[in-house]
Short mmCIF file of C-alpha atoms in Angstrom, two decimals:
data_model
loop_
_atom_site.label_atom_id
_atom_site.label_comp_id
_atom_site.label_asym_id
_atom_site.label_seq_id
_atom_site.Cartn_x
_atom_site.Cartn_y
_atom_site.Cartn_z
CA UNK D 1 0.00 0.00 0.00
CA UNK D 2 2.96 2.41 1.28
CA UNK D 3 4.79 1.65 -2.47
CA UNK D 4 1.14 2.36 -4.14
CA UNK D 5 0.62 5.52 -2.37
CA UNK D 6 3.96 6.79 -3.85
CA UNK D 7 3.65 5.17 -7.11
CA UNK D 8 0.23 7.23 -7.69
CA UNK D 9 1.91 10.39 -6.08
CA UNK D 10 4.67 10.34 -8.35
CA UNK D 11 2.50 9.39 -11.44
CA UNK D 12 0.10 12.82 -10.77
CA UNK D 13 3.04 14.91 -10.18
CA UNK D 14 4.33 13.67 -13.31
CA UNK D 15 1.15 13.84 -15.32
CA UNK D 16 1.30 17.78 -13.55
CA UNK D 17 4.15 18.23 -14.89
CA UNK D 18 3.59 17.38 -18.38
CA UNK D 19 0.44 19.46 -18.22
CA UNK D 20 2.36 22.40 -17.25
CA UNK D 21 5.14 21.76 -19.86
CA UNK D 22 2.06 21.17 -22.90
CA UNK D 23 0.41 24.35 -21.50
CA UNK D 24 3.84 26.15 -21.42
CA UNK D 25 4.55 24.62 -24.71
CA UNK D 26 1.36 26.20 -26.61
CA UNK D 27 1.75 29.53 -24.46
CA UNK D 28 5.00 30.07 -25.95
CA UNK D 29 3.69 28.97 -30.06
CA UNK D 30 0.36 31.42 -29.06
CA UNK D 31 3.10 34.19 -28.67
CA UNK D 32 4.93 33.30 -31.66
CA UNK D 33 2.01 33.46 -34.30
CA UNK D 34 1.05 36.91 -32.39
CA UNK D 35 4.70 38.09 -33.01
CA UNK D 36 4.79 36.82 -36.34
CA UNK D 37 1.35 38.35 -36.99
CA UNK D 38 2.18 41.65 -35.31
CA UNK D 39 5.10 42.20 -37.74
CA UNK D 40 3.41 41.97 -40.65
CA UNK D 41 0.17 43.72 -39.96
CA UNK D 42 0.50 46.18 -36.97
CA UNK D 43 0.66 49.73 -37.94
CA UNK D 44 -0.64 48.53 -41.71
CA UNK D 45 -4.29 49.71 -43.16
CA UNK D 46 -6.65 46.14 -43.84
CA UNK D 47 -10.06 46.35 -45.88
CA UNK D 48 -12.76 44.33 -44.53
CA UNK D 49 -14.79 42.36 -47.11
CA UNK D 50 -17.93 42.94 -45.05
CA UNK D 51 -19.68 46.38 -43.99
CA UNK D 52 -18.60 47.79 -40.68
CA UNK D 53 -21.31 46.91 -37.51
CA UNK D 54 -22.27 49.20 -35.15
CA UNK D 55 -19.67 48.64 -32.88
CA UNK D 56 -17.07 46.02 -32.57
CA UNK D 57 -17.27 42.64 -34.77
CA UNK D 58 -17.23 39.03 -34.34
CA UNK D 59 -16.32 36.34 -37.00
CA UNK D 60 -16.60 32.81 -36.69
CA UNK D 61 -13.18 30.44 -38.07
CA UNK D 62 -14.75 30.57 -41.69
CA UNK D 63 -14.71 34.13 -41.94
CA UNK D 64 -18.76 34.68 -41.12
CA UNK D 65 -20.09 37.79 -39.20
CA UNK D 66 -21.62 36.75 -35.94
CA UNK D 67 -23.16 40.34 -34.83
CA UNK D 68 -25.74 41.60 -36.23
CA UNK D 69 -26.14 42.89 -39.54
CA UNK D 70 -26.29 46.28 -39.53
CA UNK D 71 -29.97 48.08 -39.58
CA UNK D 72 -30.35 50.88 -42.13
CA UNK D 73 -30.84 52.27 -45.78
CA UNK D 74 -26.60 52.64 -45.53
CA UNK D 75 -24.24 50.35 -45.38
CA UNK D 76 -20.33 51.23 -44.10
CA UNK D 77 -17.89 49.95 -46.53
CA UNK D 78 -13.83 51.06 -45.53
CA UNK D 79 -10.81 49.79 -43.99
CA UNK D 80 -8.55 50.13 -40.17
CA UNK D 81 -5.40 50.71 -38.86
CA UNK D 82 -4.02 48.18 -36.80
CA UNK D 83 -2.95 49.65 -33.65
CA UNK D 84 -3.19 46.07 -31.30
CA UNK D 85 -3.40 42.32 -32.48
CA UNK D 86 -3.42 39.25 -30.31
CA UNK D 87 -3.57 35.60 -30.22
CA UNK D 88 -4.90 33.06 -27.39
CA UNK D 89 -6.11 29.64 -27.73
CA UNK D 90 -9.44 30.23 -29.01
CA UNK D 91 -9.68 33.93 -30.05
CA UNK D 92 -7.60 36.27 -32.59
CA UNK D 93 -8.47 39.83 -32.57
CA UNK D 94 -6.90 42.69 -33.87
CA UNK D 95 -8.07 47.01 -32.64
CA UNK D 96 -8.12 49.90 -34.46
CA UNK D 97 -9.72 52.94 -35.98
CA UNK D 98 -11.02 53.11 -39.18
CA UNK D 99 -8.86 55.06 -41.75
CA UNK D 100 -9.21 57.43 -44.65
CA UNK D 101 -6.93 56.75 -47.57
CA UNK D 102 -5.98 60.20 -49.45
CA UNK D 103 -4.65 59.94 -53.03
CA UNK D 104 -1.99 62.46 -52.22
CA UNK D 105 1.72 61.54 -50.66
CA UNK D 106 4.00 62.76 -47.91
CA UNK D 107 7.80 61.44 -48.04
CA UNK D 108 6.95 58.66 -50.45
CA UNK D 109 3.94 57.73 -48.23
CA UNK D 110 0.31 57.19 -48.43
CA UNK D 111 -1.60 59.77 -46.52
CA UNK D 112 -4.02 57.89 -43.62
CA UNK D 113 -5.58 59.57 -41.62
CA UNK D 114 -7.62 57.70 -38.74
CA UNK D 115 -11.40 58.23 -38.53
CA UNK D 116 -13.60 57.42 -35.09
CA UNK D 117 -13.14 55.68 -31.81
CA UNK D 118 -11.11 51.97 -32.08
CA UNK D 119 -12.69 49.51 -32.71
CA UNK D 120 -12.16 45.98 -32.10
CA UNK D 121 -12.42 42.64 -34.30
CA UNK D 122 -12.64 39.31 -32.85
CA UNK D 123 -12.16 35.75 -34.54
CA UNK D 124 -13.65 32.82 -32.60
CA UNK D 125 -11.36 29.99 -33.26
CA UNK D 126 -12.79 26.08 -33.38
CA UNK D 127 -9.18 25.22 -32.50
CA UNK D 128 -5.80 26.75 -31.54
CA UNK D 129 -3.60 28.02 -34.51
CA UNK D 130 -0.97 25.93 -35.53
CA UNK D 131 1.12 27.96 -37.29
CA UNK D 132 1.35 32.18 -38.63
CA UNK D 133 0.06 30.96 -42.17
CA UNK D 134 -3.08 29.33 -41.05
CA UNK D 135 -3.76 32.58 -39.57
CA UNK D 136 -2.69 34.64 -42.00
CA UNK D 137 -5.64 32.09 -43.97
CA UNK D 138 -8.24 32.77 -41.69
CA UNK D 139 -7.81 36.40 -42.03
CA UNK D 140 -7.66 36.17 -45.65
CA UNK D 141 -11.56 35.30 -45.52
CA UNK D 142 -12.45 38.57 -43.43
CA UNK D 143 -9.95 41.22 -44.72
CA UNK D 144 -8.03 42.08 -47.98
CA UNK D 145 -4.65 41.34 -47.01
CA UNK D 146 -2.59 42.74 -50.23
CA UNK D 147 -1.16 45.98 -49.74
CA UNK D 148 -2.23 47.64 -52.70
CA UNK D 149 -5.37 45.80 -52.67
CA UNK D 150 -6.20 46.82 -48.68
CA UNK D 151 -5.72 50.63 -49.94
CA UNK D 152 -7.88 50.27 -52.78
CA UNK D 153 -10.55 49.07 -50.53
CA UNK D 154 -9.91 50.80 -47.54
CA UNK D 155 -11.32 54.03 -48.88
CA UNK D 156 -14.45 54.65 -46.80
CA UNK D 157 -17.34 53.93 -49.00
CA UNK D 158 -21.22 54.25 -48.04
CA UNK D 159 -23.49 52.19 -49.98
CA UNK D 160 -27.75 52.01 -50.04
CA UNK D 161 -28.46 48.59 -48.53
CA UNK D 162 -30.68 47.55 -51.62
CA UNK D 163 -28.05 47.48 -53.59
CA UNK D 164 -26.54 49.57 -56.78
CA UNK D 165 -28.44 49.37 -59.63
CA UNK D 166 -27.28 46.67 -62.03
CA UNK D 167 -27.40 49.23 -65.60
CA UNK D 168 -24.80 50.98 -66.41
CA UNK D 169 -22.66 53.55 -65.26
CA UNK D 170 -22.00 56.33 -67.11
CA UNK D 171 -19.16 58.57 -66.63
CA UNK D 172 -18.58 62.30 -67.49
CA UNK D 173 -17.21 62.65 -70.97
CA UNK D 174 -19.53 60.77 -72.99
CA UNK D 175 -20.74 63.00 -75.61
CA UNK D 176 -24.13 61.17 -75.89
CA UNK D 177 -25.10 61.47 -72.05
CA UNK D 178 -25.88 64.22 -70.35
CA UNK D 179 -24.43 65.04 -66.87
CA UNK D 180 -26.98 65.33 -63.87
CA UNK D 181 -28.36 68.49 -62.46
CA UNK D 182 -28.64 69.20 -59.07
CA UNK D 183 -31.85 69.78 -57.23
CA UNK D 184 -30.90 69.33 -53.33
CA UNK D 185 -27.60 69.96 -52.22
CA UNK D 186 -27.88 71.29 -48.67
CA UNK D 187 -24.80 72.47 -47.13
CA UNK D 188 -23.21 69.52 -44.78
CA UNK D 189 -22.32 70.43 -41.23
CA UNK D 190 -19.46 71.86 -40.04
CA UNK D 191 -17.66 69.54 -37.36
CA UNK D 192 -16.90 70.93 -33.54
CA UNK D 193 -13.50 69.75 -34.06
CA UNK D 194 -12.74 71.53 -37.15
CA UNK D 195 -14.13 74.50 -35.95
CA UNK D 196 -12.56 75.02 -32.59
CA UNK D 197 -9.08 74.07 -34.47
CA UNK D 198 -10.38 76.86 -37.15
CA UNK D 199 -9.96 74.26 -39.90
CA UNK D 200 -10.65 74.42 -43.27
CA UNK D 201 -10.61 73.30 -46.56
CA UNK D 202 -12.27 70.71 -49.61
CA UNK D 203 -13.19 67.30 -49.04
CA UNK D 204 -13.39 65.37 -52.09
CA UNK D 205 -15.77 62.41 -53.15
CA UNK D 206 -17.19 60.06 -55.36
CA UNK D 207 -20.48 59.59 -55.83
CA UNK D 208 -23.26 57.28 -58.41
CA UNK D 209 -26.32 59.27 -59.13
CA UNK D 210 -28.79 56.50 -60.50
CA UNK D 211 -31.83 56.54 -62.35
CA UNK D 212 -33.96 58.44 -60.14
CA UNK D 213 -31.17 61.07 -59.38
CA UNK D 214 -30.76 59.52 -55.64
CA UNK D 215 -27.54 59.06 -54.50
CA UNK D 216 -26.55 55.05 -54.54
CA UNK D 217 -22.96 55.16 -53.58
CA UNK D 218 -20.56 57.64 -51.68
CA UNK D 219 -16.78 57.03 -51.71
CA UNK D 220 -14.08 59.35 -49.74
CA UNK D 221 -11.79 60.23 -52.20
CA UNK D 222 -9.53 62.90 -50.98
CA UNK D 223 -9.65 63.33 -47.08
CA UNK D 224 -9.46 66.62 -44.47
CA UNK D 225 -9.99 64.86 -41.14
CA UNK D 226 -11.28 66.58 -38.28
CA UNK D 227 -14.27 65.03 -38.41
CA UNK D 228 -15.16 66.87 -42.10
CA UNK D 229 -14.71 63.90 -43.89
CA UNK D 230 -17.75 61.78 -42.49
CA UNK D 231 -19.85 65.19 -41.97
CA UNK D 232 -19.55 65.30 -45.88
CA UNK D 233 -20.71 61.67 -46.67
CA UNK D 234 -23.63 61.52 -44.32
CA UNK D 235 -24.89 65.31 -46.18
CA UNK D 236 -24.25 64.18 -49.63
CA UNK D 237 -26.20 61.10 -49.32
CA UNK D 238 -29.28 63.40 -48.85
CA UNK D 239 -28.48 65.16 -52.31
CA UNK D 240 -31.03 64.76 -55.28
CA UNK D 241 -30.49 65.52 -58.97
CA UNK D 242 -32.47 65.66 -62.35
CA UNK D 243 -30.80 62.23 -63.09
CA UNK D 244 -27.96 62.11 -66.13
CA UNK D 245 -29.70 61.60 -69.45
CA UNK D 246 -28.94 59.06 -72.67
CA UNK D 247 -30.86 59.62 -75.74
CA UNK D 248 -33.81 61.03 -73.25
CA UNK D 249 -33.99 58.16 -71.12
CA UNK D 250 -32.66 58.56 -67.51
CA UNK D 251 -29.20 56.78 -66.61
CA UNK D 252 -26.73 56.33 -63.65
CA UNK D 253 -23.55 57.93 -63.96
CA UNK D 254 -20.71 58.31 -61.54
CA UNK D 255 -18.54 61.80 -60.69
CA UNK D 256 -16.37 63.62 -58.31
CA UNK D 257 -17.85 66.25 -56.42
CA UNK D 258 -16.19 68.66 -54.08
CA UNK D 259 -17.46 69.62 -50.59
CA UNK D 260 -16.17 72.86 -49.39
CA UNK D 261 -16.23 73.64 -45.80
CA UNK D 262 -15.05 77.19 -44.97
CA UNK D 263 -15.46 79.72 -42.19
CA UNK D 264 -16.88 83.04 -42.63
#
């Protein structure tokens, strides 16, 4: 009984042991994929594929929202800056704020500049990561991970919920189409920010007029910050036109537009 008794004591502290050193063991590969995954995408801009929630978002290990789909006539279309990005045995999240991509450089470098509160992204994982790749895999199915492919997505982009229309765009420059004509353009708020800073200046966008000269799509072209930039987008989603016209027949068409917010 006496050579039982410390038979079974040594076998638990063993089995303790190895518990401790498997536990240890995936503790230490956890922090490698985060380190691996922190070099190549902290402090970079990644598009999602999916609109933004209210809020922070959830994904499932195939890439699949788990909030909520957001409620509303818009949808939030855009990119983030990854400021924090973790790894633990059954959760990968990264945090950041969403970004505004201008088409204008500084030293050689894209111009971001960083839009809202941060916001966080979570990934629920069925199992623990075995390796930097299968995560880079998984993230592959809820962000566009290509450089030049992130910025060309990244720009933030509202969108009606029902959809664009499925004709076709028209674009200024066609000599048998003629350009919209505004009918509603009310003035779009100036920002607390930008005024207490005294800040001024254009804000440019894109936008698709369709058929019935509402506004189906707003993209953030060239960005001011301060808060301007998303004051502009909400107004000029209100905007209404005497739709572009093709041999008499109403037609979308997309343009650039300029917002101008200046203080008297």
């Amino acid at each position: 009984m006496h050579h039982y008794t410390i038979f079974t004591m040594i076998r638990n502290k063993s089995l303790l042991l190895m518990t401790f050193f498997l536990a240890h063991l995936s503790l230490a590969h956890a922090d490698a994929i985060k380190d691996a995954l922190n070099q190549k995408y902290k402090k970079q801009v990644l598009a999602l594929r999916t609109p933004f929630a209210h809020g922070d978002m959830k994904f499932d290990s195939g890439g699949q929202p788990l909030h909520a789909r957001p409620e509303g006539t818009w949808l939030t279309y855009g990119g983030i800056y990854v400021e924090k990005l973790n790894v633990s045995k059954d959760t990968l999240w990264l945090e950041g704020r969403r970004v505004a991509i201008s088409d204008q450089k500084k030293k050689g470098k894209t111009v971001i500049i960083l839009m809202g509160r941060s916001l966080k992204i979570e990934v629920r994982l069925d199992q623990p990561l075995q390796s930097a790749d299968e995560a880079q895999f998984l993230l592959g199915r809820i962000f566009y991970l290509d450089a030049a492919e992130a910025l060309g997505h990244a720009k933030p982009e509202l969108r009606r919920s029902d959809g664009i229309s499925s004709s076709p765009i028209y674009h200024p420059g066609n000599d048998d189409v003629k350009a919209p004509r505004a009918t509603y353009t009310p003035e779009p708020e100036f920002s607390e920010e930008a005024r207490r800073a005294k800040f001024q200046g254009i804000v440019v966008l894109s936008i698709i007029v369709d058929e019935t000269g509402h506004i189906s799509r707003v993209r953030l072209e060239r960005p001011l910050g301060q808060g301007l930039d998303e004051n502009a987008m909400e107004g000029v989603k209100t905007w209404r036109f005497d739709p572009a016209k093709r041999n008499g027949q109403p037609v979308a068409m997309e343009m650039r537009i300029e917002v101008s917010f200046n203080l008297y």
